[in-house]
Coordinates of C-alpha atoms and ligand atoms in Angstrom, one line a residue:
M28 CA 226.4 -72.5 81.8
V29 CA 223.8 -75.0 84.0
C30 CA 220.9 -73.9 81.9
L31 CA 222.7 -74.5 78.3
P32 CA 222.6 -78.7 78.6
A33 CA 219.3 -78.9 80.2
A34 CA 218.0 -77.0 77.2
P35 CA 217.8 -79.5 74.8
P36 CA 216.4 -82.6 76.6
A37 CA 214.1 -80.3 77.7
L38 CA 212.9 -79.6 73.6
A39 CA 213.0 -83.1 72.7
L40 CA 210.6 -83.8 75.3
R41 CA 208.0 -80.8 74.8
T42 CA 208.7 -82.8 71.3
W43 CA 207.5 -86.1 72.7
L44 CA 205.2 -84.7 74.6
G45 CA 204.0 -82.8 71.9
L46 CA 203.9 -85.7 69.1
G47 CA 202.4 -87.8 72.0
L48 CA 199.5 -85.8 73.0
L49 CA 198.5 -85.4 69.0
A50 CA 198.6 -88.6 68.2
L51 CA 196.1 -90.0 71.6
L52 CA 194.0 -87.2 69.6
C53 CA 193.9 -88.3 66.5
L54 CA 193.0 -91.6 68.2
G55 CA 190.6 -90.7 70.1
L56 CA 188.5 -88.2 67.1
G57 CA 189.2 -91.3 65.2
Q58 CA 187.8 -94.3 68.0
A59 CA 185.3 -91.5 68.8
R60 CA 184.2 -90.8 64.5
E61 CA 183.8 -94.3 64.0
K62 CA 182.0 -94.9 67.7
R63 CA 180.0 -93.5 68.1
V64 CA 176.9 -95.0 69.4
I65 CA 173.8 -94.2 71.2
R66 CA 171.0 -96.6 72.8
S67 CA 167.3 -95.7 73.3
K68 CA 164.8 -97.7 74.6
L69 CA 161.3 -97.9 73.0
G70 CA 159.1 -94.8 73.8
E71 CA 162.0 -92.3 75.0
N72 CA 163.6 -89.9 74.3
V73 CA 167.2 -89.5 72.5
S74 CA 168.7 -86.6 71.4
L75 CA 171.6 -86.9 68.7
S76 CA 174.3 -84.2 68.8
C77 CA 175.0 -83.1 65.2
C78 CA 179.3 -82.9 64.4
H79 CA 179.2 -78.9 64.5
E80 CA 177.4 -75.7 66.2
I81 CA 176.3 -72.2 64.3
P82 CA 176.8 -69.1 66.8
R83 CA 173.8 -67.7 67.9
S84 CA 175.4 -64.3 66.8
E85 CA 175.8 -65.5 63.0
S86 CA 172.7 -65.8 60.9
L87 CA 171.8 -68.9 59.7
Q88 CA 172.0 -67.5 56.1
N89 CA 173.6 -69.4 53.4
Y90 CA 173.6 -73.3 55.7
R91 CA 172.1 -76.1 55.2
T92 CA 172.0 -78.2 57.9
Y93 CA 170.0 -81.9 57.5
W94 CA 170.8 -85.5 59.2
Q95 CA 169.9 -88.5 57.1
K96 CA 169.4 -91.7 58.1
K97 CA 171.8 -94.6 56.1
C98 CA 169.1 -97.2 55.7
P99 CA 169.4 -100.5 53.4
G100 CA 170.2 -99.1 50.0
V101 CA 168.5 -95.8 50.0
T102 CA 169.8 -92.6 52.3
L103 CA 166.1 -91.0 53.4
V104 CA 166.0 -87.2 54.9
V105 CA 164.8 -87.3 58.6
L106 CA 164.6 -83.2 59.0
A107 CA 166.3 -80.9 57.0
Y108 CA 166.5 -77.1 57.1
S109 CA 168.5 -74.6 54.7
D110 CA 168.3 -70.4 55.8
G111 CA 167.1 -71.1 58.9
T112 CA 163.4 -72.3 57.9
L113 CA 163.0 -76.1 58.4
I114 CA 162.2 -77.3 54.5
E115 CA 161.8 -81.0 55.2
V116 CA 160.3 -83.8 57.9
H117 CA 160.1 -86.6 56.5
D118 CA 156.2 -88.5 57.5
R119 CA 157.9 -91.6 59.9
Y120 CA 159.5 -89.0 62.1
K121 CA 157.1 -86.4 61.4
N122 CA 155.4 -84.7 65.1
R123 CA 158.5 -86.7 67.2
T124 CA 160.8 -85.4 65.7
E125 CA 162.5 -81.7 65.7
M126 CA 166.7 -79.8 65.3
D127 CA 167.0 -76.9 66.7
P128 CA 168.4 -74.5 64.1
W129 CA 172.1 -73.9 65.9
D130 CA 172.9 -76.3 68.1
L131 CA 171.7 -79.1 65.2
I132 CA 170.7 -81.5 68.4
L133 CA 168.4 -83.7 66.7
R134 CA 165.4 -84.8 69.1
I135 CA 163.5 -87.9 68.6
S136 CA 160.6 -88.7 71.3
P137 CA 159.5 -91.5 71.3
M138 CA 161.2 -93.6 69.3
E139 CA 160.0 -96.8 67.2
I140 CA 161.6 -99.7 66.9
L141 CA 162.2 -98.7 63.4
D142 CA 164.0 -95.7 64.4
N143 CA 167.7 -97.7 64.1
G144 CA 170.1 -97.2 62.7
T145 CA 173.4 -95.0 61.5
Y146 CA 172.7 -91.5 61.1
Q147 CA 174.5 -88.3 59.9
C148 CA 174.2 -84.8 60.7
V149 CA 175.6 -82.4 57.7
V150 CA 176.4 -78.8 57.8
Q151 CA 176.7 -77.5 54.6
H152 CA 178.0 -73.5 53.9
N153 CA 177.4 -71.6 50.8
S154 CA 177.6 -74.7 49.2
V155 CA 180.6 -76.0 51.9
V156 CA 180.5 -79.2 53.5
V157 CA 181.9 -77.9 57.0
C158 CA 181.5 -81.5 58.5
D159 CA 179.7 -84.3 58.7
E160 CA 179.5 -87.4 61.4
S161 CA 177.5 -90.8 61.9
V162 CA 175.6 -91.7 65.2
T163 CA 174.8 -95.2 65.1
L164 CA 171.6 -95.7 67.2
F165 CA 170.1 -98.6 68.6
V166 CA 167.0 -99.0 70.3
T167 CA 165.7 -101.9 72.1
A168 CA 162.4 -102.6 74.2
D169 CA 162.7 -104.4 77.5
F170 CA 161.2 -107.5 78.2
S171 CA 158.8 -108.2 81.0
Q172 CA 159.8 -110.0 84.3
P173 CA 159.4 -113.3 83.2
S174 CA 156.8 -115.3 84.7
I175 CA 156.3 -119.2 85.5
T176 CA 153.6 -121.7 85.2
A177 CA 153.5 -125.2 86.6
E178 CA 150.6 -127.5 84.9
V179 CA 150.8 -131.2 86.3
S180 CA 149.8 -133.7 82.9
A181 CA 150.2 -136.3 84.7
S182 CA 151.7 -137.8 87.7
S183 CA 151.9 -141.1 89.3
C184 CA 153.2 -142.7 93.1
E185 CA 157.0 -141.7 92.5
S186 CA 156.4 -138.6 90.0
A187 CA 155.0 -135.8 88.8
E188 CA 155.0 -135.3 85.1
M189 CA 154.5 -130.9 84.6
V190 CA 154.2 -129.0 81.6
I191 CA 156.3 -126.1 82.2
V192 CA 156.0 -122.7 80.8
C193 CA 158.0 -119.6 80.8
S194 CA 156.8 -116.5 79.3
S195 CA 157.8 -112.6 78.9
H196 CA 156.6 -110.0 76.6
G197 CA 157.5 -106.7 74.8
G198 CA 160.8 -106.4 73.9
F199 CA 163.4 -106.5 71.5
P200 CA 165.7 -107.0 69.4
K201 CA 164.8 -111.0 69.9
P202 CA 165.6 -112.4 73.2
R203 CA 168.3 -115.8 73.9
I204 CA 165.3 -117.5 76.7
S205 CA 167.6 -120.2 78.7
G206 CA 166.7 -122.2 81.8
A207 CA 167.7 -124.0 85.1
L208 CA 166.5 -126.1 87.1
N209 CA 168.5 -126.5 90.8
N210 CA 170.8 -124.6 89.3
V211 CA 171.7 -127.0 86.4
S212 CA 171.2 -125.1 82.7
V213 CA 168.7 -126.8 81.0
E214 CA 167.2 -125.5 77.2
W215 CA 163.4 -124.5 76.8
N216 CA 161.8 -125.3 74.0
A217 CA 161.2 -121.8 72.9
S218 CA 158.8 -119.9 69.9
W219 CA 159.2 -115.9 69.4
V220 CA 156.2 -113.5 68.3
S221 CA 156.5 -111.0 66.7
E222 CA 153.5 -108.6 65.2
S223 CA 155.7 -107.8 62.1
S224 CA 159.3 -107.6 61.5
P225 CA 161.0 -105.1 63.4
S226 CA 158.6 -105.0 66.6
P227 CA 158.1 -106.9 69.9
Y228 CA 159.1 -110.2 70.4
N229 CA 157.2 -112.5 72.6
V230 CA 158.8 -114.9 73.9
T231 CA 157.6 -118.6 75.3
G232 CA 159.7 -121.6 76.2
T233 CA 157.8 -124.5 77.2
L234 CA 159.6 -127.4 79.1
V235 CA 158.4 -130.7 79.8
L236 CA 159.4 -132.1 83.8
N237 CA 159.5 -135.3 85.3
V238 CA 159.2 -134.3 88.8
T239 CA 160.5 -136.7 90.9
S240 CA 161.9 -134.9 93.7
D241 CA 161.1 -130.8 94.2
V242 CA 162.7 -129.0 92.3
N243 CA 163.7 -125.2 91.5
V244 CA 162.6 -123.4 88.1
T245 CA 164.5 -120.7 87.0
C246 CA 163.6 -119.3 83.5
S247 CA 166.1 -115.3 82.3
V248 CA 165.2 -113.8 79.0
E249 CA 168.2 -111.8 77.6
H250 CA 169.7 -109.5 74.8
D251 CA 172.5 -107.3 74.9
G252 CA 173.4 -108.4 77.8
L253 CA 170.7 -107.6 79.4
A254 CA 168.5 -110.2 82.1
K255 CA 165.4 -111.0 83.5
S256 CA 165.1 -114.0 85.8
T257 CA 162.5 -116.0 87.4
S258 CA 162.1 -118.5 89.4
L259 CA 159.9 -121.4 91.4
L260 CA 160.1 -124.0 93.5
L261 CA 158.1 -127.5 92.0
E262 CA 157.6 -128.9 94.6
K263 CA 156.3 -132.5 94.0
T264 CA 154.0 -133.4 96.3
N265 CA 153.5 -137.4 97.4
D266 CA 151.0 -138.8 95.4
C267 CA 151.2 -142.2 97.3
V268 CA 149.9 -139.6 100.0
V269 CA 146.9 -138.4 97.9
P270 CA 145.7 -141.1 96.5
P271 CA 144.6 -143.0 100.1
V272 CA 142.6 -139.7 100.5
P273 CA 140.2 -140.3 98.0
P274 CA 138.9 -144.1 99.6
P275 CA 138.5 -142.2 102.9
Y276 CA 135.7 -139.9 101.1
N277 CA 134.2 -143.5 99.7
V278 CA 134.4 -145.3 102.7
I279 CA 132.5 -142.1 104.4
T280 CA 130.1 -141.7 102.2
A281 CA 129.9 -145.7 102.0
S282 CA 129.8 -145.8 105.4
S283 CA 127.0 -144.0 105.1
I284 CA 124.6 -144.9 103.0
V285 CA 125.2 -148.6 105.7
V286 CA 124.9 -146.3 108.7
I287 CA 121.3 -144.7 106.8
T288 CA 120.5 -148.0 105.7
F289 CA 120.1 -149.1 109.3
I290 CA 119.1 -146.6 110.9
L291 CA 115.9 -146.7 108.0
A292 CA 115.7 -149.7 108.7
I293 CA 115.5 -149.7 112.5
I294 CA 113.0 -147.1 111.7
L295 CA 110.6 -149.6 109.5
A296 CA 111.3 -152.8 111.7
A297 CA 110.3 -150.4 114.9
R298 CA 107.6 -149.1 112.7
Y299 CA 106.1 -153.2 111.1
L300 CA 108.0 -155.6 113.4
P301 CA 105.4 -154.7 117.0
R302 CA 102.9 -155.6 114.9
R303 CA 104.6 -158.6 113.9
V304 CA 105.2 -160.0 117.0
C305 CA 102.4 -157.8 118.5
P306 CA 100.2 -160.5 117.3
H307 CA 102.4 -163.2 118.4
C308 CA 102.8 -161.4 122.5
C309 CA 99.6 -160.1 122.9
K310 CA 97.4 -163.3 121.8
P311 CA 97.4 -164.7 124.7
Q312 CA 96.3 -161.6 126.8
D313 CA 94.5 -159.3 123.5
P314 CA 92.1 -159.6 122.2
V315 CA 91.5 -159.0 118.0
E316 CA 89.6 -156.2 118.6
E317 CA 92.9 -154.0 120.1
G318 CA 94.6 -154.9 118.1
M319 CA 92.1 -153.6 114.8
K320 CA 91.9 -150.3 117.1
E321 CA 95.8 -150.0 117.8
G322 CA 96.2 -150.8 114.2
T323 CA 95.7 -146.8 113.5
K324 CA 97.8 -145.9 116.6
P325 CA 101.2 -145.4 115.6
P326 CA 103.6 -145.7 119.2
V327 CA 102.9 -148.8 118.3
S328 CA 105.9 -150.0 120.1
L329 CA 104.6 -148.2 123.4
K330 CA 101.4 -149.5 123.8
V331 CA 103.0 -152.7 123.6
T332 CA 106.2 -151.9 125.8
S333 CA 103.5 -150.7 128.5
E334 CA 102.0 -153.9 128.1
T335 CA 104.5 -156.5 129.5
S336 CA 105.6 -153.7 131.8
S337 CA 101.9 -154.3 133.0
V338 CA 101.8 -157.7 132.5
Ligands
NAG1 C1 151.0 -84.5 63.0 O1 150.3 -83.3 64.0 C2 149.2 -83.2 63.5 C3 148.4 -81.7 64.6 O2 148.9 -81.6 66.1 C4 147.9 -83.4 62.7 O3 147.0 -83.3 62.2 C5 148.9 -84.7 61.5 O4 148.3 -85.7 61.4 C6 149.8 -85.3 62.6 N1 150.7 -85.9 61.6 C7 151.3 -87.5 62.4 C8 152.4 -88.0 60.9 O5 151.1 -88.1 62.9
NAG2 C1 169.7 -101.9 64.2 O1 170.8 -101.1 63.7 C2 172.2 -101.7 63.5 C3 173.0 -100.2 62.9 O2 173.0 -99.6 62.1 C4 172.5 -102.5 63.2 O3 173.5 -103.7 63.2 C5 171.2 -103.6 63.6 O4 170.6 -104.9 63.2 C6 169.9 -103.0 63.7 N1 169.1 -103.4 64.6 C7 167.9 -104.0 63.9 C8 167.5 -105.2 65.4 O5 167.6 -103.6 63.1
NAG3 C1 174.9 -122.2 91.0 O1 176.0 -122.7 90.1 C2 177.4 -121.2 89.4 C3 178.3 -121.7 88.4 O2 177.1 -122.5 87.8 C4 177.7 -121.3 91.3 O3 178.6 -120.4 91.2 C5 177.2 -121.5 92.2 O4 178.4 -121.4 93.1 C6 175.8 -122.4 92.4 N1 175.0 -122.5 92.8 C7 174.1 -123.4 94.0 C8 173.6 -122.7 95.1 O5 174.6 -124.3 94.0
NAG4 C1 159.0 -128.0 70.9 O1 158.0 -127.8 70.0 C2 157.0 -127.9 69.2 C3 155.8 -127.4 68.5 O2 155.1 -127.1 70.0 C4 156.6 -129.6 69.1 O3 156.6 -129.6 68.0 C5 158.2 -130.1 69.4 O4 158.1 -131.5 69.3 C6 158.8 -129.7 71.1 N1 160.5 -130.2 70.9 C7 160.5 -130.7 72.1 C8 162.4 -130.9 71.7 O5 160.3 -130.7 73.5
NAG5 C1 152.5 -110.3 73.0 O1 151.8 -110.3 74.7 C2 151.3 -110.1 75.0 C3 151.0 -109.3 76.7 O2 150.4 -110.9 77.2 C4 149.8 -109.0 74.0 O3 149.0 -108.4 74.7 C5 150.2 -109.1 73.1 O4 148.7 -109.2 71.8 C6 151.5 -109.6 72.5 N1 151.9 -110.2 71.3 C7 151.6 -110.8 69.4 C8 152.5 -110.8 68.7 O5 151.2 -112.4 70.6
NAG6 C1 158.4 -140.0 84.3 O1 158.9 -141.2 85.7 C2 159.1 -142.2 86.0 C3 159.9 -142.8 87.0 O2 161.0 -142.5 86.9 C4 159.0 -143.5 85.1 O3 158.0 -144.7 85.6 C5 157.7 -142.2 84.0 O4 157.9 -143.3 82.8 C6 158.4 -141.0 83.3 N1 157.4 -140.5 82.6 C7 158.2 -139.3 82.5 C8 157.1 -139.0 80.9 O5 158.9 -140.0 80.9
NAG7 C1 166.4 -120.7 92.8 O1 167.5 -120.5 92.3 C2 167.5 -119.2 91.9 C3 168.8 -119.3 90.8 O2 169.2 -120.5 91.3 C4 167.4 -118.5 93.5 O3 168.2 -117.5 93.8 C5 166.5 -118.7 94.3 O4 166.9 -118.4 95.7 C6 166.6 -120.5 94.6 N1 164.6 -120.6 95.1 C7 164.9 -121.8 95.7 C8 162.7 -121.2 96.4 O5 165.8 -122.0 96.0

């Protein structure tokens, strides 16, 4: 008596739950089908799982399994097995791609940028398609940590004009380059280079800046929400202090020239003046003979002093 009224709600609940579960399952599956996305890096390895797995106990006879890549306009077969035998590998995937004939997982190593795209695994048994499912593979490559260089192109008392270059290399896809000066965003004059169409990029940003005070320059390179930043503190050395520095050097050279000339003058004077002085001071004392003898002797001044002292 007590259980009877309870039964119908329980049944309803079960139905509801069942329906909800089914809806969830369908939604989940639908989403999985549409959004199977795998991200991989250039040079790394990736495993793409298929929608089916052949039990090891089963024979591979009458199975035809393959992975194909949907390229714009064409679909190329990456790798194909028939009756357990590898029958085809695309040239671009040779020596770096394999698939286990039972688990049907496609393994690619190393990844190349051209591998980016949508892949489809197809399983046929007795010519009936068991399943086919697509997976989107995104191939990216990390950029190097940006490097910043600054060179003064012109400077004056109040400011220094600097050419700031930020560069980063080896990334894919094409990145954005952004900058900031003391936390205020700034546009780089950017340029990108890439060897061929789908290959890693080198990016360079240039900025001509009038630096009037210390400034913190930041350069960020980003793609797919992954950013790498580098900062450089540019210090404004006051050129008004620097210019007075060169004159002292000139003053030193100038004054040393003056000093050297002066010393030379003294030496010369010391050498020749006494001879002129001597005849005057010696005239009353000595005969001309002595002066002529002394002419060959260098320490004239000594003689003069000794003579004067003796007098
Ligand atoms: C694959 O490797 C073999 C031997 O290791 C070599 O002879 C062949 O040229 C390679 N193929 C490609 C496409 O690199
Ligand atoms: C990589 O493949 C995806 C999916 O097909 C595509 O949307 C994307 O544009 C491709 N990226 C490049 C750089 O080719
Ligand atoms: C830099 O700017 C960001 C937002 O623009 C702000 O959140 C942050 O506090 C600032 N940092 C400094 C040190 O000013
Ligand atoms: C950016 O660089 C290019 C080439 O170096 C130059 O012609 C152009 O004037 C620059 N633009 C700015 C805004 O500096
Ligand atoms: C990119 O930069 C790297 C390292 O600086 C250099 O070896 C390479 O040649 C550059 N590539 C291009 C296309 O300029
Ligand atoms: C840099 O700033 C100084 C003073 O603010 C100005 O005289 C000079 O012309 C500026 N130079 C450039 C290249 O903008
Ligand atoms: C420069 O700015 C960056 C980012 O705003 C900050 O992380 C860094 O510490 C700053 N460097 C200096 C020397 O102020």
